[in-house]
CSV table of C-alpha atoms in Angstrom, one decimal:
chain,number,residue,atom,x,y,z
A,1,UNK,CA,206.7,-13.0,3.2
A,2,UNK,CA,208.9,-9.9,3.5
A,3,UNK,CA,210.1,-11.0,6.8
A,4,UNK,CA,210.5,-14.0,5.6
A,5,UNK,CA,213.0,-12.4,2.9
A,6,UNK,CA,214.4,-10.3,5.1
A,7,UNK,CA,215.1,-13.2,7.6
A,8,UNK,CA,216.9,-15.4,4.7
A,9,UNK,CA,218.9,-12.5,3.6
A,10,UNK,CA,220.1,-11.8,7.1
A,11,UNK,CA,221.6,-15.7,7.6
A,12,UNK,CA,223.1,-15.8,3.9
A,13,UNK,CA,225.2,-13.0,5.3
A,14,UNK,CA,226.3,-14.2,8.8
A,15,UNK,CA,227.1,-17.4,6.6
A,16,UNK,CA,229.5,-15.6,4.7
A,17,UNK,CA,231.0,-13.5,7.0
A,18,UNK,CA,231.9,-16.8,8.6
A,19,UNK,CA,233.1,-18.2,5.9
A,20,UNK,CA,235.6,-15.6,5.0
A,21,UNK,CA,236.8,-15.2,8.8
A,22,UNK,CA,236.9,-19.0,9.7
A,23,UNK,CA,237.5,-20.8,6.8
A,24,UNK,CA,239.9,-19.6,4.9
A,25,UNK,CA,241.0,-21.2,1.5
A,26,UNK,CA,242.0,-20.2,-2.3
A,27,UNK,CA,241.2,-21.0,-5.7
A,28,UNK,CA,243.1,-20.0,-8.9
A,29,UNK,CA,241.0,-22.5,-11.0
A,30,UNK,CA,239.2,-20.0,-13.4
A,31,UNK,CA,236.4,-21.3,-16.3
A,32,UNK,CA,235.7,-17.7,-18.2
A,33,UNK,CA,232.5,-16.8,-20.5
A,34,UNK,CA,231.9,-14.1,-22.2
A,35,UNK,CA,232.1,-12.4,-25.3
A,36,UNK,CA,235.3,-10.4,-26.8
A,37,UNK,CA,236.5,-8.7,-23.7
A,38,UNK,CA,237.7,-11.7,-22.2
A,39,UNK,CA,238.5,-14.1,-25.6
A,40,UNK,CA,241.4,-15.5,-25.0
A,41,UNK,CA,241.6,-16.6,-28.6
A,42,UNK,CA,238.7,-18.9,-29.5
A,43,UNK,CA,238.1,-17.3,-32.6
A,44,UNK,CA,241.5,-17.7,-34.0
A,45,UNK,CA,239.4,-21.1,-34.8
A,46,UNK,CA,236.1,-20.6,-36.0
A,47,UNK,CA,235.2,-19.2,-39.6
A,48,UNK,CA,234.1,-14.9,-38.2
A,49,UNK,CA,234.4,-11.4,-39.1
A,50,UNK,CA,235.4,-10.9,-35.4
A,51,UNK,CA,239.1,-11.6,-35.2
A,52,UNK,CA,242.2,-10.1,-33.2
A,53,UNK,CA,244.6,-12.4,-34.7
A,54,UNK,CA,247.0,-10.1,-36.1
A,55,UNK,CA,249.3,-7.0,-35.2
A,56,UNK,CA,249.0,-5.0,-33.5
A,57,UNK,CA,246.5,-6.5,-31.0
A,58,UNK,CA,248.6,-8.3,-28.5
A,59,UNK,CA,251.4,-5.7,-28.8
A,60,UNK,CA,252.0,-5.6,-25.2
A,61,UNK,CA,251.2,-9.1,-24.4
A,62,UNK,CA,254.2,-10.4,-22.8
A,63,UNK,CA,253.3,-14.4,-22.5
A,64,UNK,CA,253.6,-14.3,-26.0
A,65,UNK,CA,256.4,-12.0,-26.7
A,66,UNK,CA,253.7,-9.1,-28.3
A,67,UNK,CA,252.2,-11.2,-30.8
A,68,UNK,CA,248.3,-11.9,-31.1
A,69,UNK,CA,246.6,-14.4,-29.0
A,70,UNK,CA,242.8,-13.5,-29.9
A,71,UNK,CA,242.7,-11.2,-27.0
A,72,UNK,CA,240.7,-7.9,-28.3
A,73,UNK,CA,243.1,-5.7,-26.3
A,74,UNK,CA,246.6,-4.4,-26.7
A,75,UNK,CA,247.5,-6.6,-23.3
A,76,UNK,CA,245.6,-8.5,-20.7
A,77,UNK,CA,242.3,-8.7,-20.3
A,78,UNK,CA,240.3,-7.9,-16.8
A,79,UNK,CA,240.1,-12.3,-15.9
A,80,UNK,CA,244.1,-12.5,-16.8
A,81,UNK,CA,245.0,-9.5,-14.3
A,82,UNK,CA,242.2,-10.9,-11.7
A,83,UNK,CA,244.1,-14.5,-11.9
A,84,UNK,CA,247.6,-13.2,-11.9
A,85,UNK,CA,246.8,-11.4,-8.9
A,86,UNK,CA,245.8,-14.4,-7.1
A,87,UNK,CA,249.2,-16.1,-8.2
A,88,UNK,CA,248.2,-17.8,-11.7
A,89,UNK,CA,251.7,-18.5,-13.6
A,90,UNK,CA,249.6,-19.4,-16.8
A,91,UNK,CA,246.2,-18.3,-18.4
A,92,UNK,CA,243.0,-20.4,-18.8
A,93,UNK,CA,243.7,-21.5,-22.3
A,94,UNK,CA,240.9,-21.2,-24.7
A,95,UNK,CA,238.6,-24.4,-25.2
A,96,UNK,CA,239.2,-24.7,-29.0
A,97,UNK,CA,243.0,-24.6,-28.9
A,98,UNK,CA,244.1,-28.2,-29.5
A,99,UNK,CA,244.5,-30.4,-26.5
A,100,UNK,CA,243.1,-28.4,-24.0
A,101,UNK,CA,240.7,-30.6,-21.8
A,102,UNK,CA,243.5,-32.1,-19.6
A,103,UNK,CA,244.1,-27.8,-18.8
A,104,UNK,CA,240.4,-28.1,-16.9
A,105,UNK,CA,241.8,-29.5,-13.9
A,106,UNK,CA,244.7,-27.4,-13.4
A,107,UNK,CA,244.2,-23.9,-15.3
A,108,UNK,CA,240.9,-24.0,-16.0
A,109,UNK,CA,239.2,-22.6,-19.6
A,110,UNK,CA,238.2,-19.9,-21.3
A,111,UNK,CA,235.1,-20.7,-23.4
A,112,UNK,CA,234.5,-16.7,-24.1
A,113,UNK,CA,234.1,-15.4,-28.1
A,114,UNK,CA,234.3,-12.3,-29.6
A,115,UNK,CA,230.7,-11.0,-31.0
A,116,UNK,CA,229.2,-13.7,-28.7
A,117,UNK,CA,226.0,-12.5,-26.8
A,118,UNK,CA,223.8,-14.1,-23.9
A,119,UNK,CA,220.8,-14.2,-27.1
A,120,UNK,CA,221.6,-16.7,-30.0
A,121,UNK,CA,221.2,-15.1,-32.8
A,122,UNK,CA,223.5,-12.1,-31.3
A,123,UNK,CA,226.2,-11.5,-33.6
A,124,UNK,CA,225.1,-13.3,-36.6
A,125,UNK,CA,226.6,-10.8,-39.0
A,126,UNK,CA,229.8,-11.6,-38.2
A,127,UNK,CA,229.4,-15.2,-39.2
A,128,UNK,CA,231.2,-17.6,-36.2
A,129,UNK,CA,230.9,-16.8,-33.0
A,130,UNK,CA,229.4,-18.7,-29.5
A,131,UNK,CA,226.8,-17.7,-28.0
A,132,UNK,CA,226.6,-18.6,-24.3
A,133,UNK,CA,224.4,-21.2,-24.4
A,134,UNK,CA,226.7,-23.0,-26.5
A,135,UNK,CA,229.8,-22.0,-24.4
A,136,UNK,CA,228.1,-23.9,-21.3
A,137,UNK,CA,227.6,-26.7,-23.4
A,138,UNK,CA,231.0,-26.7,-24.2
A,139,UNK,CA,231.7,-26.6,-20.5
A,140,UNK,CA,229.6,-30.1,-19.8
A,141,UNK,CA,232.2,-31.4,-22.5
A,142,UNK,CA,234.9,-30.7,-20.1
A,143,UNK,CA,233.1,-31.5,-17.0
A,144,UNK,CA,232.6,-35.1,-19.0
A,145,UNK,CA,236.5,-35.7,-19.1
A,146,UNK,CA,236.7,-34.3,-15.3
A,147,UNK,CA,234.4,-37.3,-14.2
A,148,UNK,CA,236.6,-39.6,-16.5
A,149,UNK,CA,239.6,-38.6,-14.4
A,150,UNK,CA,238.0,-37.6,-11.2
A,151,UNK,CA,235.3,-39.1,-10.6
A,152,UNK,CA,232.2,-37.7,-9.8
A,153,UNK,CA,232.7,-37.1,-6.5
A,154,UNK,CA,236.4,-35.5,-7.1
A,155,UNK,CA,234.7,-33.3,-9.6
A,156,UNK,CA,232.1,-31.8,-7.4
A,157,UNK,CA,234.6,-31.0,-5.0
A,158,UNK,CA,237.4,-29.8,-7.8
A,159,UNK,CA,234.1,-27.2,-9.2
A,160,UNK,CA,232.9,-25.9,-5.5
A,161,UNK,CA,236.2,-24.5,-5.2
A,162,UNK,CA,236.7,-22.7,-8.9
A,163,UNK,CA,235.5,-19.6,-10.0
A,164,UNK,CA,233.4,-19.0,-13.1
A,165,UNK,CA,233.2,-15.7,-14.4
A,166,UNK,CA,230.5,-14.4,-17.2
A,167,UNK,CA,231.1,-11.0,-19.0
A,168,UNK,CA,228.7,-11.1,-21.5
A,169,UNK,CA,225.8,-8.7,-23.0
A,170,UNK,CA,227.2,-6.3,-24.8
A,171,UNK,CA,227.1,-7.4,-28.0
A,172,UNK,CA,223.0,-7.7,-27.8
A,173,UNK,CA,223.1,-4.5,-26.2
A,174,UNK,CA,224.9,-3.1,-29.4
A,175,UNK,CA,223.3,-5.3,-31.9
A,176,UNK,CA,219.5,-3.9,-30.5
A,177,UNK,CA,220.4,0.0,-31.0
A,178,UNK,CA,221.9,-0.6,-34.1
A,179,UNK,CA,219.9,0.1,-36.9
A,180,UNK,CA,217.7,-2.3,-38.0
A,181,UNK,CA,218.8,-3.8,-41.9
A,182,UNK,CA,215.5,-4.5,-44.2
A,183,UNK,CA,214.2,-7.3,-45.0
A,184,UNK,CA,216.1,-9.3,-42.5
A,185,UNK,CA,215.5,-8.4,-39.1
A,186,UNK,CA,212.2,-8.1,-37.1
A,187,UNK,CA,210.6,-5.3,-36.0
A,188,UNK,CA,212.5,-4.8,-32.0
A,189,UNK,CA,210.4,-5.6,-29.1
A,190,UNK,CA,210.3,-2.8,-26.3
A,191,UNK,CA,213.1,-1.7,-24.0
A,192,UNK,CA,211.5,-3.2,-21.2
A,193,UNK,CA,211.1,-6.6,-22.7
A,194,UNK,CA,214.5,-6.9,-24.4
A,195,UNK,CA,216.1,-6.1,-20.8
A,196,UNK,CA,214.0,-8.9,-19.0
A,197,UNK,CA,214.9,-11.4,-22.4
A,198,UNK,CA,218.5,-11.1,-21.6
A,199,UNK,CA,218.1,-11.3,-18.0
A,200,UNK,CA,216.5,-14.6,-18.3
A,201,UNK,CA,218.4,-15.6,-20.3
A,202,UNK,CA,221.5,-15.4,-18.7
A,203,UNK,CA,220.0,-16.7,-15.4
A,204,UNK,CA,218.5,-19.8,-17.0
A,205,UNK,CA,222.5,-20.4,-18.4
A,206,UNK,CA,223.6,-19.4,-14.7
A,207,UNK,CA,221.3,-22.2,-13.5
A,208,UNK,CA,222.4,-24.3,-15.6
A,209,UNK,CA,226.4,-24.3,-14.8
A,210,UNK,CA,225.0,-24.5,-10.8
A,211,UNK,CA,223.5,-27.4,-11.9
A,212,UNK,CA,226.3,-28.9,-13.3
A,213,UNK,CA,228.7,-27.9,-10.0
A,214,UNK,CA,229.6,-24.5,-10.4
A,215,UNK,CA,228.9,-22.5,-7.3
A,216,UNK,CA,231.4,-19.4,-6.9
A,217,UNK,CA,230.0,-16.8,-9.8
A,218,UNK,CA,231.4,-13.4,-10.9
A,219,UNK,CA,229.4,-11.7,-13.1
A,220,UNK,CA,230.0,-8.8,-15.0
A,221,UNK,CA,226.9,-6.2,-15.6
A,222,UNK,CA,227.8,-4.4,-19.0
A,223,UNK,CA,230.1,-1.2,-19.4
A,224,UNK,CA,228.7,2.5,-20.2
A,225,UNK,CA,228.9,1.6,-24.1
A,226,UNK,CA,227.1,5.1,-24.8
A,227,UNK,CA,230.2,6.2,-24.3
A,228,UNK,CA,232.7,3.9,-26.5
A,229,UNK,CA,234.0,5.9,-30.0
A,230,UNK,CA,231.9,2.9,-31.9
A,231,UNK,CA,228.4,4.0,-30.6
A,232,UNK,CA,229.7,8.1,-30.1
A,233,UNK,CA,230.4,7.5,-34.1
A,234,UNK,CA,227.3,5.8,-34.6
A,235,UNK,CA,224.9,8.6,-32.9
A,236,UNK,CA,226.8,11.3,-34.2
A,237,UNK,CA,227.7,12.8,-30.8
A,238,UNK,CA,230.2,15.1,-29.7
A,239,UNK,CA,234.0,14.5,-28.8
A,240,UNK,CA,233.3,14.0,-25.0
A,241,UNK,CA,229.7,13.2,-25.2
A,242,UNK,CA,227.8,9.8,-24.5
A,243,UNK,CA,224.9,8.5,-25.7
A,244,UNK,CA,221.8,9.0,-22.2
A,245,UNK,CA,219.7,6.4,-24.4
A,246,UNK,CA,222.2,4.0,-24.6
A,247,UNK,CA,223.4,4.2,-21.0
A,248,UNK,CA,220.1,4.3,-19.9
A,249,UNK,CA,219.2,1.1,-21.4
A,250,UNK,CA,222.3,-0.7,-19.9
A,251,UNK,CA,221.4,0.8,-16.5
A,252,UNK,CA,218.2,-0.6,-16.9
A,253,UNK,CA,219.1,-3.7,-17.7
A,254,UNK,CA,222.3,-3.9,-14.7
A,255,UNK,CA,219.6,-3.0,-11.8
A,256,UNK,CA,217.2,-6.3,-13.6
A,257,UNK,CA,220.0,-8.5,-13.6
A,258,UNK,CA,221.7,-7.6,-9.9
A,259,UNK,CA,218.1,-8.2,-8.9
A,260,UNK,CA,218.3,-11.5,-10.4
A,261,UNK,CA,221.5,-12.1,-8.9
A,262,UNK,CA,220.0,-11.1,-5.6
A,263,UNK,CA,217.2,-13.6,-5.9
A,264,UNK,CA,219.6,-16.7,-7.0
A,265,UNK,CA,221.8,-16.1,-3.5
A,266,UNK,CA,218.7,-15.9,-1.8
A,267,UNK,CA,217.4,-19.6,-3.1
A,268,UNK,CA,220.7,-21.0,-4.0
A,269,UNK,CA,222.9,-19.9,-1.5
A,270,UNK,CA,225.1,-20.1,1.0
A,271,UNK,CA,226.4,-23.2,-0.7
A,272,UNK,CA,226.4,-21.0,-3.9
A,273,UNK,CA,227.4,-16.8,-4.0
A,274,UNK,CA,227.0,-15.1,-7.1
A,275,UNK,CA,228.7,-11.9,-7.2
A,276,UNK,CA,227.8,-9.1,-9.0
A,277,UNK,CA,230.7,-6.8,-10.6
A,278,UNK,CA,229.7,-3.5,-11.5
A,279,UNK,CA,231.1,-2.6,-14.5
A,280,UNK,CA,229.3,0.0,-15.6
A,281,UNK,CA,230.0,2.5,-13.0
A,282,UNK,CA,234.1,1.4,-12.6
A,283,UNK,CA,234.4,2.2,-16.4
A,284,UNK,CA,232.6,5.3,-16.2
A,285,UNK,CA,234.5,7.0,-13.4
A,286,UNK,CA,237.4,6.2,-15.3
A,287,UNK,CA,235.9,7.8,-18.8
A,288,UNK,CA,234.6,11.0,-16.9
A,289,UNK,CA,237.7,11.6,-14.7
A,290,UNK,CA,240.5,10.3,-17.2
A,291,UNK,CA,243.5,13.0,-16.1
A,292,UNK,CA,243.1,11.7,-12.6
A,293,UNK,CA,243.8,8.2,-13.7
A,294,UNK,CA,246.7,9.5,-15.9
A,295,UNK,CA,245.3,9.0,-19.1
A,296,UNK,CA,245.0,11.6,-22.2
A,297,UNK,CA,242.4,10.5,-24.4
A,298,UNK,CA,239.0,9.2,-23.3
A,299,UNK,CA,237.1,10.3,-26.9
A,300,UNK,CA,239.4,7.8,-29.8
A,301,UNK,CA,240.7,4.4,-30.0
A,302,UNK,CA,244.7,3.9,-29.3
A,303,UNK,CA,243.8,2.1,-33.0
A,304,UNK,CA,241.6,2.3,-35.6
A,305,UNK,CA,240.6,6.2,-35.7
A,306,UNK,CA,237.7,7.8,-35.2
A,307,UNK,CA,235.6,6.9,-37.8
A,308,UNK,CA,233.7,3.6,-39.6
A,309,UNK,CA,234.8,0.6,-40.4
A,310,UNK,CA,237.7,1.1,-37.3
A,311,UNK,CA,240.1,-1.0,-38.5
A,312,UNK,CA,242.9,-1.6,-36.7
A,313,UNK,CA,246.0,-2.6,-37.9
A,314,UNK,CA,249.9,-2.4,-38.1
A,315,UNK,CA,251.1,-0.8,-41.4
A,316,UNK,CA,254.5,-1.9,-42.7
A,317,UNK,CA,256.0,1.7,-41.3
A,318,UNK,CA,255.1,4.2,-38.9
A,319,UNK,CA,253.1,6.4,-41.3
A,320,UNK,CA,250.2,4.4,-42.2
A,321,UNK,CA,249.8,2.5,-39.1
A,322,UNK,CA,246.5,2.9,-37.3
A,323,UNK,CA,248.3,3.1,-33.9
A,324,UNK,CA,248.3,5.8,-31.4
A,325,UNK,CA,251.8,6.5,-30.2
A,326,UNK,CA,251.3,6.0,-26.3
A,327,UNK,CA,249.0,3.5,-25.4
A,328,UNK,CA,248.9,4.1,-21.6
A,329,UNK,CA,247.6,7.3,-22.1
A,330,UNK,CA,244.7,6.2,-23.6
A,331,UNK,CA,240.8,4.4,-22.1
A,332,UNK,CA,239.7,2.8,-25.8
A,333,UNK,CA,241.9,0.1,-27.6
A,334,UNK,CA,239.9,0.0,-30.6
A,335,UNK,CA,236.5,1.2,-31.2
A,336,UNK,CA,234.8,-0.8,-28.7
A,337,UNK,CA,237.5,-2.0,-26.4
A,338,UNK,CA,239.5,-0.6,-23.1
A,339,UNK,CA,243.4,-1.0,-23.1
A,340,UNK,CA,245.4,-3.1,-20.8
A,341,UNK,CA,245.8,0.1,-18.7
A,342,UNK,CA,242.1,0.7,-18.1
A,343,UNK,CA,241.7,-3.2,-17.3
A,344,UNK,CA,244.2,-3.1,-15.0
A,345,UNK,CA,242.6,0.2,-13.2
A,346,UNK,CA,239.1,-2.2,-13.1
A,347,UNK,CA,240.9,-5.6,-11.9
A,348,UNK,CA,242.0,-3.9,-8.5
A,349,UNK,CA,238.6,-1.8,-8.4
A,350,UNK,CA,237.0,-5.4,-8.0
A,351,UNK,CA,239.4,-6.9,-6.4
A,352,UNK,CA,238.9,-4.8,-3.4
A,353,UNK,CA,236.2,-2.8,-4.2
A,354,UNK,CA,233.5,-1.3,-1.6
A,355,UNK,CA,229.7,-3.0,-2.1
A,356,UNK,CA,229.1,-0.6,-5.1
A,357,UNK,CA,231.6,-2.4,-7.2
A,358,UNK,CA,230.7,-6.0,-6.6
A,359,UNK,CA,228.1,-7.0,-4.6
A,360,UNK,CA,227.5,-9.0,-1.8
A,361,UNK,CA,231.4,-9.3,-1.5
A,362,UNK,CA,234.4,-8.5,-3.4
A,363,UNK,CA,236.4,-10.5,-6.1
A,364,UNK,CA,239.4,-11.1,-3.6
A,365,UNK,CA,236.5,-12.6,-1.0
A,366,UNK,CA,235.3,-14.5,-3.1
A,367,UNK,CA,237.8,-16.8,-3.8
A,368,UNK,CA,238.6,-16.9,0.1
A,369,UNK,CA,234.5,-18.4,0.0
A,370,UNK,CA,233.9,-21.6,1.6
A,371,UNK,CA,230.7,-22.7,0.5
């Protein structure tokens, strides 16, 4: 059985070394999931607690003159760089903006929302939100108007080419070491279990958008969040200091689901690749080496302080706004976010990263993948 493995493993990679050598081809056509580090603004529309529709979040936005858009950033987020890069004039527009569908076919969407996990129930506090399942059943909605147009056959061929990228899993990685309120949550199930939940969870959704044509996946493990000023303020930790427990569980819960990933190119591919991004280790170089990236501040938000309920927000003057004064010099947004600056820094690491970023190939490979 192990040779067996072995065997498969061995043609899946002389398939794709062929495939980037001889057959050469590229696809800008993006679908994004995920949860707030890639909304593009779906939950400007939805009734939540989890907004970034006003000042100064989109300050240096420039498709939109500074204003907000619903990105959670200060900029671009890590799928606008990653698109731009490959030539993308425009942004995936986000699926509940009005008249959207007829953007499938030629900029693709973003279905991502902010306090979104991979789990259903993730995020409840804040009221609206989408959790993935309901994010790829939004995407069968648009793959329904791409057969109306297409045909099936067109739209099989139109999805082998596109990318769809899922960075997602934070937000149930936050909402389990969170303290448990009375009376209205359960008691937690173990580490162990909770890691394997979300893994299957995700896979069972990953299946799902094969199924419905998708077959060139990024996606994204989740970041060292022991180490972002929301959980630092919530453990009580040091300036400087991350949370082991925290980082430990997301570590835990990466090396599940690249093993997961590992297994799906193993059954599913060559016609399908699934690439595994490693954020967890980009993000944390960055964090622990910060001067040698040029940045001054890896401990507090650019906005929003250091301490609960992290608001941020643009006063009417300079003197009670919440924002830092130079906001390339600093890894964390807000409370739980990075800056443009740090997304940029992670765009090119998997763009052309090494096999310890993103794994079996890199972000630029992959959209040179003929499947």
């Amino acid at each position: 059985m192990e040779i067996l493995r072995i065997y498969k493993r061995f043609i899946f990679v002389i398939f794709v070394f062929i495939s980037l050598h001889i057959l050469p081809s590229l696809s800008s056509t993006s679908f994004v999931f995920g949860d707030s580090l890639v909304d593009a603004g779906n939950n400007d529309y939805l009734f939540t607690l989890s907004k970034a529709d006003s000042p100064p979040y989109g300050i240096d936005f420039k498709p939109s003159g500074g204003q907000p858009t619903g990105r959670f950033t200060n900029g671009r987020t890590i799928t606008d760089l990653i698109g731009q890069a490959f030539g993308d004039k425009s942004f995936p527009p986000p699926y509940l903006a009005p008249n959207t569908q007829a953007d499938a076919i030629h900029r693709g969407i973003n279905y991502a929302s902010g306090a979104s996990g991979i789990l259903d129930k993730t995020g409840s506090l804040f009221i609206g939100r989408i959790p993935l399942r309901e994010q790829v059943n939004y995407f069968e909605q648009s793959r329904n108007y791409m057969v109306n147009v297409m045909g099936e056959k067109g739209t099989k061929e139109f999805l082998k080419k596109a990318i769809f990228s899922l960075t997602i899993g934070s937000n149930d990685i936050l909402n389990y070491v969170q303290p448990s309120i009375p009376f209205f949550e359960r008691e937690k199930v173990s580490l162990s279990t909770f890691q394997d939940y979300m893994v299957f969870n995700l896979t069972t959704q990953l299946k799902r958008l094969h199924e419905l044509g998708a077959r060139k996946f990024i996606v994204g493990g989740v970041g060292p969040l022991g180490c972002i000023p929301f959980v630092r303020a919530l453990k009580l930790l040091a300036s400087g200091k991350c949370s082991v427990k925290v980082n430990n569980l997301i570590q835990g819960y990466n090396k599940k689901l690249n093993k997961a990933l590992d297994q799906l190119n193993l059954q599913l591919g060559p016609e399908a690749i699934f690439v595994y991004a490693n954020s967890f280790d980009s993000v944390l170089k960055i964090i622990l080496n910060y001067h040698q990236y040029g940045f001054e501040n890896a401990n507090a938000p650019c906005c929003g302080g250091y301490f609960p309920p992290f608001v941020c927000f643009k006063g009417p003057n300079a003197n009670n706004s919440a924002l830092c004064d130079d906001r390339s010099k600093y890894v964390f947004w807000d409370a739980y976010h990075p800056t443009e600056a740090v997304n940029i820094i992670i765009a090119k690491m998997l763009l052309d990263g090494d096999e310890s970023i993103s794994f079996p190939i890199s972000i630029r490979e992959l959209y040179n993948y003929n499947s």
